[in-house]
């Protein structure tokens, strides 16, 4: 049955190792028809996966067009179904059958001969009668010799069951299921998914669910999972293009995992049909087929939640220079996220022990900050027997040894000592605000209390230069009236380039911890490379269209 898209109601549009070599170009006419999504967030390496559909079709292994499938068998259960791994050794007997009913009749014949555990089955060669319940391979092999079949281990069997009772056995092949009709989703309980569901059997004998779905309809479930539908519409369209391009690259790479892309933040979040929304779906439709290209090839369209005021260059995250993933100002980012973490010297000892760093007993921590982007480029754990330096994205992920990674690399040690460069923490005498960066600490604790409720510092104010002079933006993306913040004006002037011009926009600042406690204050979420979702929202609110937004965050690209 040919799979048909729904048209009437809603037809709509890390750690990643980057290559500096452009990928093979994808013409618009060769945009993939489908994508295979590994549902690794909830359905990876499971012994059993439940299906809530009352009617379920077992279909043949898809060919070049996975939606042009034949239904092999159709099942009904008011209580739904479960796909689970084998629990015993089986004997698989090939039979001449044309349907499930025919195979069941032959299985019933074996039951009448005393083989109580005979069931209809299917393998990569066709219909079978499968007899389960053997306790060892040798026992199954002995039975197989007399029955004219073959012995199969539990790890090579998928069982379709109802209320715990097996009704159908699939051996030596993955199992593909679809809903009752082309427009019926597959319901796995926590989420529903369009298209086809493959239950992939690993060599370990565990199951992973893989959703095979129309490429554009896949984006229906990605975009609302990655960006709020309340954001500026042009920002949502930009996200749709970025998500489409990212997925396009994944399909190109021909993964040997059995799927093209996962459904987590390791790839891009996919929530299936359950997460779809009208606004984000329309954004997918309005940008259908549009992708981001550099020199005629699709880009690695990376994105993150929040940049903290300046995006990051890919070379400072993964070590590879990518011409279109350069650091750019993100001055209109809205709702800047701030966060704090506290570590002790004992915590540093635990991190070093877990990572195999031999520094003796920890005595402190030193960070080196790039003043342009405010990102930490190096973390040093200092000990009685040496120092261990960590660079690139490991500056934040190294802390997962005792919990979670830091939310971003935009952070400082608030109770530290500035060894060199300029610090954004401390008193006014040490504060110089650079163009295009955020004020990440309050100025003498100053809080603005006008009707807009700006809080300079703790809620992130960005300082930037325009044709009419230097200005500041608040956390909500609205302009701050500098006349109401006299305490900030001298430092704004420094940033604009007075005789006491700050050096904070170039070079680095080095801060070392002081004492047994290390207090970290940061902002932004994610690696900061490519499109910033909160930044795109700010641009969208100011009237930029989705192509202008994309061309800001991805250097030298076209959208076509």
Coordinates of C-alpha atoms in Angstrom, one line a residue:
X1 CA 0.0 0.0 0.0
X2 CA 1.5 3.3 -1.0
X3 CA 2.0 5.6 2.0
X4 CA 0.1 8.9 1.6
X5 CA 0.8 12.1 3.5
X6 CA -1.9 13.8 5.4
X7 CA -2.8 16.8 3.3
X8 CA -6.1 18.1 4.5
X9 CA -5.3 19.0 8.1
X10 CA -1.6 19.6 8.7
X11 CA 0.7 19.0 5.9
X12 CA 3.8 20.7 7.0
X13 CA 7.9 21.6 7.1
X14 CA 26.8 17.8 20.4
X15 CA 29.2 15.6 20.4
X16 CA 29.7 15.8 16.6
X17 CA 33.0 15.4 14.8
X18 CA 33.0 18.0 12.0
X19 CA 34.8 17.7 8.8
X20 CA 36.4 20.7 7.1
X21 CA 35.9 19.1 3.7
X22 CA 32.5 19.9 2.1
X23 CA 30.1 17.1 1.7
X24 CA 28.8 15.9 -1.6
X25 CA 26.2 18.3 -2.8
X26 CA 22.5 17.4 -2.6
X27 CA 20.4 18.9 -5.3
X28 CA 16.9 20.0 -4.2
X29 CA 15.4 17.3 -6.4
X30 CA 17.3 14.6 -4.5
X31 CA 16.0 15.6 -1.0
X32 CA 15.4 12.3 0.8
X33 CA 11.9 10.8 0.7
X34 CA 12.3 9.3 4.2
X35 CA 14.6 9.1 7.2
X36 CA 15.2 6.3 9.8
X37 CA 15.1 7.6 13.3
X38 CA 16.5 5.6 16.1
X39 CA 14.3 6.1 19.1
X40 CA 17.2 5.9 21.5
X41 CA 15.8 8.2 24.1
X42 CA 13.3 5.7 25.4
X43 CA 13.3 2.6 23.2
X44 CA 16.9 1.5 22.8
X45 CA 18.2 -2.0 23.9
X46 CA 15.0 -3.1 25.5
X47 CA 13.7 -6.6 26.3
X48 CA 10.2 -5.5 25.5
X49 CA 8.5 -2.6 23.8
X50 CA 4.7 -2.1 24.1
X51 CA 2.5 -1.0 21.2
X52 CA -0.9 0.5 22.1
X53 CA -2.5 0.1 18.7
X54 CA -5.5 -2.2 18.6
X55 CA -4.9 -3.1 15.0
X56 CA -1.4 -3.8 13.8
X57 CA 0.0 -4.8 10.4
X58 CA 3.2 -6.9 10.1
X59 CA 4.7 -5.8 6.8
X60 CA 7.5 -7.0 4.5
X61 CA 11.0 -5.5 4.8
X62 CA 10.9 -2.2 3.0
X63 CA 12.7 -1.8 -0.4
X64 CA 13.8 1.5 -1.9
X65 CA 10.4 3.0 -1.1
X66 CA 9.5 1.9 2.4
X67 CA 6.0 3.2 2.2
X68 CA 5.2 1.0 -0.9
X69 CA 4.9 -2.1 1.3
X70 CA 2.8 -5.3 1.4
X71 CA 0.9 -6.3 4.5
X72 CA 1.9 -9.9 5.5
X73 CA -0.4 -10.3 8.4
X74 CA -2.9 -8.2 10.4
X75 CA -3.5 -8.5 14.1
X76 CA -6.2 -7.2 16.4
X77 CA -6.1 -6.9 20.2
X78 CA -8.2 -4.6 22.4
X79 CA -5.3 -4.6 24.9
X80 CA -2.6 -3.7 22.4
X81 CA 0.6 -5.7 21.8
X82 CA 4.2 -6.2 22.9
X83 CA 7.3 -7.0 20.9
X84 CA 9.8 -8.8 23.1
X85 CA 13.0 -10.8 22.8
X86 CA 13.1 -14.6 22.8
X87 CA 13.2 -16.4 26.1
X88 CA 14.0 -19.9 24.9
X89 CA 15.6 -21.9 22.1
X90 CA 13.4 -22.5 19.1
X91 CA 13.0 -24.9 16.2
X92 CA 12.1 -23.1 13.0
X93 CA 10.4 -25.2 10.3
X94 CA 10.0 -23.7 6.8
X95 CA 6.5 -24.3 5.4
X96 CA 4.6 -23.6 2.2
X97 CA 2.0 -21.0 3.2
X98 CA 0.3 -18.0 1.7
X99 CA -1.1 -16.2 4.7
X100 CA -1.0 -16.0 8.5
X101 CA -4.2 -18.1 8.7
X102 CA -2.5 -20.8 6.5
X103 CA 0.6 -20.8 8.8
X104 CA -1.5 -20.9 11.9
X105 CA -3.4 -23.9 10.6
X106 CA -0.1 -25.7 10.0
X107 CA 1.1 -24.7 13.5
X108 CA -2.2 -26.1 15.0
X109 CA -1.4 -29.4 13.2
X110 CA 1.9 -29.6 15.0
X111 CA 0.1 -28.9 18.3
X112 CA -2.2 -31.8 17.5
X113 CA 0.9 -34.0 17.2
X114 CA 2.0 -33.0 20.7
X115 CA 4.1 -29.9 20.0
X116 CA 2.2 -27.7 22.4
X117 CA 4.4 -24.6 21.8
X118 CA 4.0 -24.4 18.0
X119 CA 3.2 -21.0 16.6
X120 CA 3.0 -19.4 13.2
X121 CA 6.2 -17.5 12.4
X122 CA 8.2 -15.7 9.7
X123 CA 11.8 -15.3 8.8
X124 CA 13.8 -13.7 6.0
X125 CA 12.8 -16.6 3.7
X126 CA 9.1 -16.6 4.4
X127 CA 6.5 -18.4 6.5
X128 CA 7.4 -20.9 9.2
X129 CA 6.1 -22.9 12.1
X130 CA 8.2 -22.2 15.1
X131 CA 8.3 -24.4 18.1
X132 CA 9.6 -22.7 21.2
X133 CA 10.4 -23.8 24.8
X134 CA 13.7 -25.7 24.4
X135 CA 16.2 -25.1 27.2
X136 CA 19.4 -25.5 25.3
X137 CA 20.8 -25.2 21.8
X138 CA 21.7 -28.9 21.8
X139 CA 18.1 -29.9 22.8
X140 CA 16.8 -27.6 20.0
X141 CA 19.2 -29.1 17.5
X142 CA 18.2 -32.6 18.3
X143 CA 14.5 -31.7 17.8
X144 CA 15.3 -29.8 14.6
X145 CA 17.0 -32.8 13.1
X146 CA 13.8 -34.9 13.4
X147 CA 11.5 -32.1 12.3
X148 CA 13.4 -30.9 9.3
X149 CA 14.0 -27.5 10.8
X150 CA 16.8 -25.4 12.2
X151 CA 17.7 -24.5 15.8
X152 CA 17.6 -20.8 16.7
X153 CA 18.9 -19.0 19.8
X154 CA 16.7 -16.7 21.9
X155 CA 18.8 -13.7 20.7
X156 CA 17.6 -14.3 17.1
X157 CA 13.9 -14.2 17.9
X158 CA 11.3 -11.4 18.2
X159 CA 8.0 -12.4 19.8
X160 CA 4.7 -10.6 19.1
X161 CA 2.6 -11.1 22.2
X162 CA -0.8 -10.2 23.6
X163 CA -1.3 -9.9 27.3
X164 CA 1.9 -11.9 27.8
X165 CA 1.0 -14.7 25.4
X166 CA 3.0 -15.2 22.3
X167 CA 1.0 -15.2 19.0
X168 CA 3.7 -14.8 16.3
X169 CA 7.4 -15.5 16.2
X170 CA 9.8 -13.6 13.9
X171 CA 13.3 -15.1 13.5
X172 CA 16.6 -14.0 12.0
X173 CA 15.2 -10.7 10.8
X174 CA 14.0 -7.3 12.0
X175 CA 10.3 -6.8 12.4
X176 CA 8.4 -4.0 10.6
X177 CA 5.0 -2.9 11.7
X178 CA 2.5 -0.2 10.6
X179 CA -0.9 1.0 11.8
X180 CA -4.2 0.0 10.4
X181 CA -4.0 2.5 7.5
X182 CA -1.5 4.8 6.0
X183 CA -2.8 7.6 8.2
X184 CA -2.7 5.6 11.4
X185 CA 0.2 6.3 13.8
X186 CA 2.1 3.7 15.7
X187 CA 1.5 4.3 19.4
X188 CA 4.3 3.2 21.7
X189 CA 2.5 4.5 24.8
X190 CA 4.5 7.6 25.7
X191 CA 4.5 8.9 22.1
X192 CA 2.8 8.3 18.8
X193 CA 4.8 8.2 15.6
X194 CA 3.9 8.6 11.9
X195 CA 5.1 6.1 9.3
X196 CA 6.5 2.6 10.0
X197 CA 8.1 1.2 13.1
X198 CA 11.0 -1.2 12.8
X199 CA 12.0 -3.3 15.8
X200 CA 15.7 -3.9 15.3
X201 CA 17.3 -6.9 17.0
X202 CA 20.9 -6.4 18.1
X203 CA 23.5 -9.1 18.5
X204 CA 23.0 -8.7 22.2
X205 CA 19.4 -10.0 21.8
X206 CA 17.9 -6.6 22.8
X207 CA 15.5 -4.5 20.8
X208 CA 15.7 -0.9 19.5
X209 CA 12.7 0.9 17.9
X210 CA 13.4 2.7 14.7
X211 CA 10.8 5.0 13.2
X212 CA 10.8 5.1 9.3
X213 CA 9.1 8.3 8.4
X214 CA 8.6 10.7 5.5
X215 CA 11.5 13.2 5.6
X216 CA 9.5 16.4 5.8
X217 CA 7.0 14.8 8.3
X218 CA 10.0 13.9 10.4
X219 CA 10.6 17.6 10.8
X220 CA 7.1 18.1 12.1
X221 CA 8.2 16.3 15.2
X222 CA 11.7 17.9 15.4
X223 CA 11.0 21.6 15.2
X224 CA 8.6 21.9 18.1
X225 CA 10.9 19.7 20.2
X226 CA 13.8 22.1 19.5
X227 CA 12.2 25.5 19.6
X228 CA 9.1 26.9 21.3
X229 CA 6.1 27.5 19.1
X230 CA 5.8 30.9 20.9
X231 CA 9.0 32.2 19.3
X232 CA 9.1 34.6 16.4
X233 CA 7.8 32.8 13.3
X234 CA 10.9 33.7 11.2
X235 CA 13.0 32.1 14.0
X236 CA 11.0 28.9 13.8
X237 CA 11.4 28.9 10.0
X238 CA 15.1 29.3 10.5
X239 CA 15.1 26.4 12.9
X240 CA 13.1 24.3 10.4
X241 CA 15.8 24.9 7.7
X242 CA 18.6 24.2 10.1
X243 CA 16.9 20.9 11.2
X244 CA 16.3 19.9 7.6
X245 CA 19.9 20.5 6.6
X246 CA 21.2 18.7 9.7
X247 CA 19.0 15.7 8.9
X248 CA 20.0 15.8 5.2
X249 CA 23.7 15.4 6.2
X250 CA 22.9 12.5 8.5
X251 CA 21.1 10.6 5.7
X252 CA 24.0 11.3 3.4
X253 CA 26.4 9.6 5.8
X254 CA 24.8 6.2 5.5
X255 CA 25.1 5.1 9.1
X256 CA 25.6 1.4 9.8
X257 CA 23.6 1.6 13.0
X258 CA 20.4 0.6 11.3
X259 CA 19.1 4.2 11.5
X260 CA 20.2 7.6 10.1
X261 CA 19.7 9.8 13.1
X262 CA 18.8 9.5 16.8
X263 CA 16.0 11.3 18.6
X264 CA 18.0 12.9 21.4
X265 CA 20.1 16.1 21.8
X266 CA 23.1 14.0 20.6
X267 CA 21.5 14.5 17.2
X268 CA 18.4 16.6 17.3
X269 CA 15.4 16.1 19.5
X270 CA 12.4 14.3 17.8
X271 CA 9.2 13.9 19.6
X272 CA 7.1 12.2 16.9
X273 CA 3.5 13.0 16.2
X274 CA 2.8 13.6 19.8
X275 CA 5.0 16.7 19.9
X276 CA 3.7 18.3 16.7
X277 CA 2.1 21.8 16.8
X278 CA 0.3 23.8 14.2
X279 CA 2.7 26.7 14.2
X280 CA 5.9 24.7 13.8
X281 CA 4.3 22.4 11.3
X282 CA 3.4 25.4 9.2
X283 CA 7.0 26.6 9.4
X284 CA 8.1 23.3 8.0
X285 CA 5.6 23.6 5.1
X286 CA 6.5 27.2 4.4
X287 CA 10.2 26.3 4.0
X288 CA 9.7 22.9 2.4
X289 CA 12.8 21.6 0.6
X290 CA 14.9 24.6 1.8
X291 CA 18.3 23.8 3.0
X292 CA 21.5 25.7 3.9
X293 CA 24.5 25.4 1.5
X294 CA 28.1 26.5 1.5
X295 CA 29.8 26.4 -1.8
X296 CA 27.0 24.3 -3.2
X297 CA 27.1 21.6 -0.5
X298 CA 24.7 21.2 2.6
X299 CA 26.3 22.4 5.8
X300 CA 26.5 20.8 9.2
X301 CA 23.7 23.0 10.5
X302 CA 24.6 22.9 14.2
X303 CA 22.5 24.9 16.7
X304 CA 22.2 25.4 20.4
X305 CA 19.7 26.8 22.8
X306 CA 21.6 29.9 23.9
X307 CA 25.0 31.4 23.0
X308 CA 25.3 33.9 25.9
X309 CA 25.8 36.8 23.6
X310 CA 28.4 35.5 21.2
X311 CA 28.4 32.2 19.3
X312 CA 31.5 30.0 19.2
X313 CA 33.9 29.0 16.4
X314 CA 33.8 25.2 15.7
X315 CA 37.6 25.0 15.9
X316 CA 37.3 25.9 19.6
X317 CA 34.8 23.2 20.3
X318 CA 35.9 20.1 18.3
X319 CA 39.3 21.2 17.0
X320 CA 38.3 21.3 13.3
X321 CA 38.1 24.6 11.3
X322 CA 34.8 24.8 9.5
X323 CA 34.4 28.0 7.3
X324 CA 30.7 28.5 7.9
X325 CA 30.8 27.9 11.7
X326 CA 32.5 31.0 12.9
X327 CA 32.0 33.0 16.1
X328 CA 29.6 35.9 15.5
X329 CA 27.9 38.4 17.9
X330 CA 24.5 37.4 19.1
X331 CA 23.4 40.7 20.5
X332 CA 19.7 40.2 20.3
X333 CA 19.5 36.9 22.3
X334 CA 16.3 36.9 24.4
X335 CA 15.8 35.4 27.9
X336 CA 19.5 34.7 28.5
X337 CA 19.8 31.7 30.8
X338 CA 22.2 31.9 33.8
X339 CA 23.4 29.1 36.0
X340 CA 25.7 28.4 38.9
X341 CA 27.8 25.5 40.1
X342 CA 29.9 25.0 43.2
X343 CA 32.9 22.6 43.5
X344 CA 35.3 21.8 46.3
X345 CA 38.9 20.7 46.1
X346 CA 37.7 17.3 47.0
X347 CA 35.4 17.4 43.9
X348 CA 38.5 18.2 41.8
X349 CA 40.3 15.2 43.3
X350 CA 37.3 13.0 42.3
X351 CA 37.2 14.3 38.8
X352 CA 41.0 13.7 38.4
X353 CA 40.7 10.2 39.8
X354 CA 37.8 9.3 37.4
X355 CA 39.7 10.7 34.4
X356 CA 43.1 9.3 35.3
X357 CA 44.7 12.7 35.9
X358 CA 47.7 12.5 38.3
X359 CA 48.1 15.9 39.9
X360 CA 48.4 14.7 43.5
X361 CA 46.0 16.5 45.9
X362 CA 44.0 19.3 44.3
X363 CA 45.0 22.8 45.4
X364 CA 42.9 24.9 43.0
X365 CA 41.6 25.5 39.5
X366 CA 42.5 28.0 36.8
X367 CA 40.5 29.1 33.8
X368 CA 41.5 31.0 30.7
X369 CA 38.7 33.0 29.1
X370 CA 38.5 34.2 25.5
X371 CA 37.5 37.9 26.0
X372 CA 35.7 38.1 22.6
X373 CA 33.2 35.3 23.2
X374 CA 33.5 35.1 27.0
X375 CA 34.1 31.3 26.7
X376 CA 36.5 29.3 28.7
X377 CA 39.2 28.0 26.4
X378 CA 41.3 26.1 29.0
X379 CA 40.6 24.7 32.4
X380 CA 43.6 23.7 34.6
X381 CA 43.3 21.5 37.6
X382 CA 46.2 22.4 39.9
X383 CA 47.6 19.9 42.4
X384 CA 50.6 19.2 44.7
X385 CA 52.2 17.0 42.0
X386 CA 51.4 18.9 38.9
X387 CA 48.7 20.5 36.7
X388 CA 46.4 19.0 34.2
X389 CA 45.1 21.3 31.3
X390 CA 41.8 20.6 29.6
X391 CA 40.8 22.4 26.4
X392 CA 38.0 22.7 23.8
X393 CA 34.6 21.3 24.7
X394 CA 36.1 19.2 27.5
X395 CA 36.3 22.3 29.5
X396 CA 32.7 21.8 30.4
X397 CA 32.2 18.0 29.8
X398 CA 35.1 17.0 32.2
X399 CA 32.8 17.9 35.1
X400 CA 30.4 15.0 34.2
X401 CA 32.8 12.7 36.1
X402 CA 30.9 13.8 39.3
X403 CA 27.5 14.7 37.9
X404 CA 26.6 16.6 34.8
X405 CA 28.6 18.7 32.4
X406 CA 28.6 22.4 32.8
X407 CA 25.7 24.0 30.9
X408 CA 28.1 25.9 28.6
X409 CA 31.7 27.2 28.5
X410 CA 30.5 30.8 29.2
X411 CA 31.5 30.9 32.8
X412 CA 33.8 32.5 35.4
X413 CA 35.0 31.8 38.9
X414 CA 33.2 34.4 41.0
X415 CA 35.3 34.0 44.1
X416 CA 38.6 33.8 42.1
X417 CA 41.6 36.0 41.6
X418 CA 42.4 37.6 38.2
X419 CA 45.9 36.6 37.3
X420 CA 46.0 38.4 34.0
X421 CA 43.7 40.1 31.5
X422 CA 40.4 41.7 32.5
X423 CA 37.8 40.1 34.8
X424 CA 34.0 40.7 34.5
X425 CA 33.7 39.9 38.2
X426 CA 34.6 42.1 41.1
X427 CA 34.3 45.8 41.7
X428 CA 33.9 48.7 39.2
X429 CA 37.7 49.3 39.2
X430 CA 38.2 45.9 37.4
X431 CA 35.1 46.0 35.2
X432 CA 35.4 46.9 31.5
X433 CA 32.5 45.9 29.2
X434 CA 33.5 44.8 25.8
X435 CA 31.3 45.4 22.7
X436 CA 29.2 42.4 21.8
X437 CA 29.5 40.7 25.2
X438 CA 27.3 40.4 28.3
X439 CA 27.7 42.0 31.6
X440 CA 27.7 38.8 33.7
X441 CA 28.1 40.3 37.1
X442 CA 26.1 43.1 38.8
X443 CA 27.8 46.5 39.0
X444 CA 28.1 47.2 42.8
X445 CA 24.9 45.1 43.1
X446 CA 23.0 47.7 41.0
X447 CA 19.5 46.6 40.1
X448 CA 17.3 48.5 37.8
X449 CA 13.7 48.8 39.0
X450 CA 11.9 50.7 36.3
X451 CA 8.7 49.4 34.6
X452 CA 10.8 47.0 32.4
X453 CA 12.4 45.4 35.5
X454 CA 15.8 45.2 34.0
X455 CA 18.5 43.7 36.2
X456 CA 21.9 44.5 34.8
X457 CA 24.3 41.6 35.2
X458 CA 22.5 38.8 36.8
X459 CA 19.8 38.7 34.1
X460 CA 22.4 39.4 31.3
X461 CA 22.6 42.8 29.7
X462 CA 24.4 42.9 26.4
X463 CA 26.5 45.9 25.3
X464 CA 26.9 46.7 21.6
X465 CA 27.7 49.5 19.2
X466 CA 25.3 51.0 16.7
X467 CA 25.5 53.9 14.2
X468 CA 23.9 56.1 16.9
X469 CA 26.2 55.1 19.6
X470 CA 26.8 52.4 22.2
X471 CA 23.7 50.8 23.7
X472 CA 22.7 48.0 26.0
X473 CA 20.0 45.3 25.8
X474 CA 18.2 43.6 28.7
X475 CA 17.5 39.9 29.2
X476 CA 14.2 40.2 27.4
X477 CA 15.9 41.6 24.3
X478 CA 14.5 45.2 24.8
X479 CA 16.8 48.2 24.8
X480 CA 17.9 49.5 28.2
X481 CA 17.8 53.2 28.7
X482 CA 21.4 54.0 29.7
X483 CA 20.4 57.3 31.2
X484 CA 18.8 55.4 34.0
X485 CA 21.9 53.4 34.7
X486 CA 24.6 56.0 35.4
X487 CA 26.8 53.4 37.1
X488 CA 27.1 51.6 33.8
X489 CA 27.9 54.6 31.5
X490 CA 31.7 54.9 32.2
X491 CA 32.2 51.3 31.2
X492 CA 30.0 51.6 28.2
X493 CA 32.2 54.5 27.1
X494 CA 35.3 52.3 27.6
X495 CA 33.7 49.7 25.4
X496 CA 33.0 52.3 22.7
X497 CA 36.7 53.2 22.5
X498 CA 37.6 56.1 24.8
X499 CA 41.1 57.0 25.8
X500 CA 40.8 54.3 28.5
X501 CA 39.7 51.6 26.0
X502 CA 39.2 48.2 27.5
X503 CA 41.2 45.3 26.2
X504 CA 38.5 42.9 27.2
X505 CA 37.3 42.4 23.6
X506 CA 40.6 40.9 22.6
X507 CA 43.0 38.5 24.2
X508 CA 42.3 36.4 27.3
X509 CA 41.6 36.7 31.0
X510 CA 43.1 34.2 33.4
X511 CA 41.3 33.6 36.7
X512 CA 42.5 31.2 39.5
X513 CA 40.3 29.9 42.3
X514 CA 41.0 31.1 45.9
X515 CA 40.3 28.8 48.9
X516 CA 38.7 25.4 49.2
X517 CA 35.5 26.3 47.4
X518 CA 35.2 27.1 43.7
X519 CA 32.0 29.1 42.8
X520 CA 31.2 29.1 39.1
X521 CA 28.7 31.5 37.5
X522 CA 27.7 31.0 33.9
X523 CA 25.2 31.8 31.2
X524 CA 24.1 30.1 27.9
X525 CA 23.1 26.6 27.2
X526 CA 25.0 24.2 24.9
X527 CA 28.1 24.3 22.7
X528 CA 27.2 27.7 21.2
X529 CA 28.2 26.8 17.6
X530 CA 25.9 27.8 14.7
X531 CA 22.4 29.1 15.2
X532 CA 21.4 30.3 18.7
X533 CA 17.7 29.6 19.1
X534 CA 17.2 32.4 21.7
X535 CA 19.2 34.7 19.5
X536 CA 17.2 33.8 16.4
X537 CA 14.1 34.6 18.4
X538 CA 15.5 38.1 19.1
X539 CA 16.3 38.7 15.4
X540 CA 12.8 37.5 14.5
X541 CA 11.2 39.9 16.9
X542 CA 13.2 42.7 15.3
X543 CA 11.8 41.9 11.8
X544 CA 14.7 39.9 10.3
X545 CA 13.5 37.1 8.0
X546 CA 14.6 33.5 8.3
X547 CA 17.2 33.7 5.5
X548 CA 18.8 36.8 7.1
X549 CA 18.9 34.9 10.4
X550 CA 20.5 31.9 8.9
X551 CA 23.1 33.9 7.0
X552 CA 24.0 35.7 10.2
X553 CA 24.8 32.5 12.2
X554 CA 26.3 30.5 9.3
X555 CA 29.0 32.5 7.6
X556 CA 28.9 32.7 3.8
X557 CA 26.0 30.4 3.2
X558 CA 23.0 30.4 0.8
X559 CA 19.5 29.1 1.5
X560 CA 17.9 27.4 -1.4

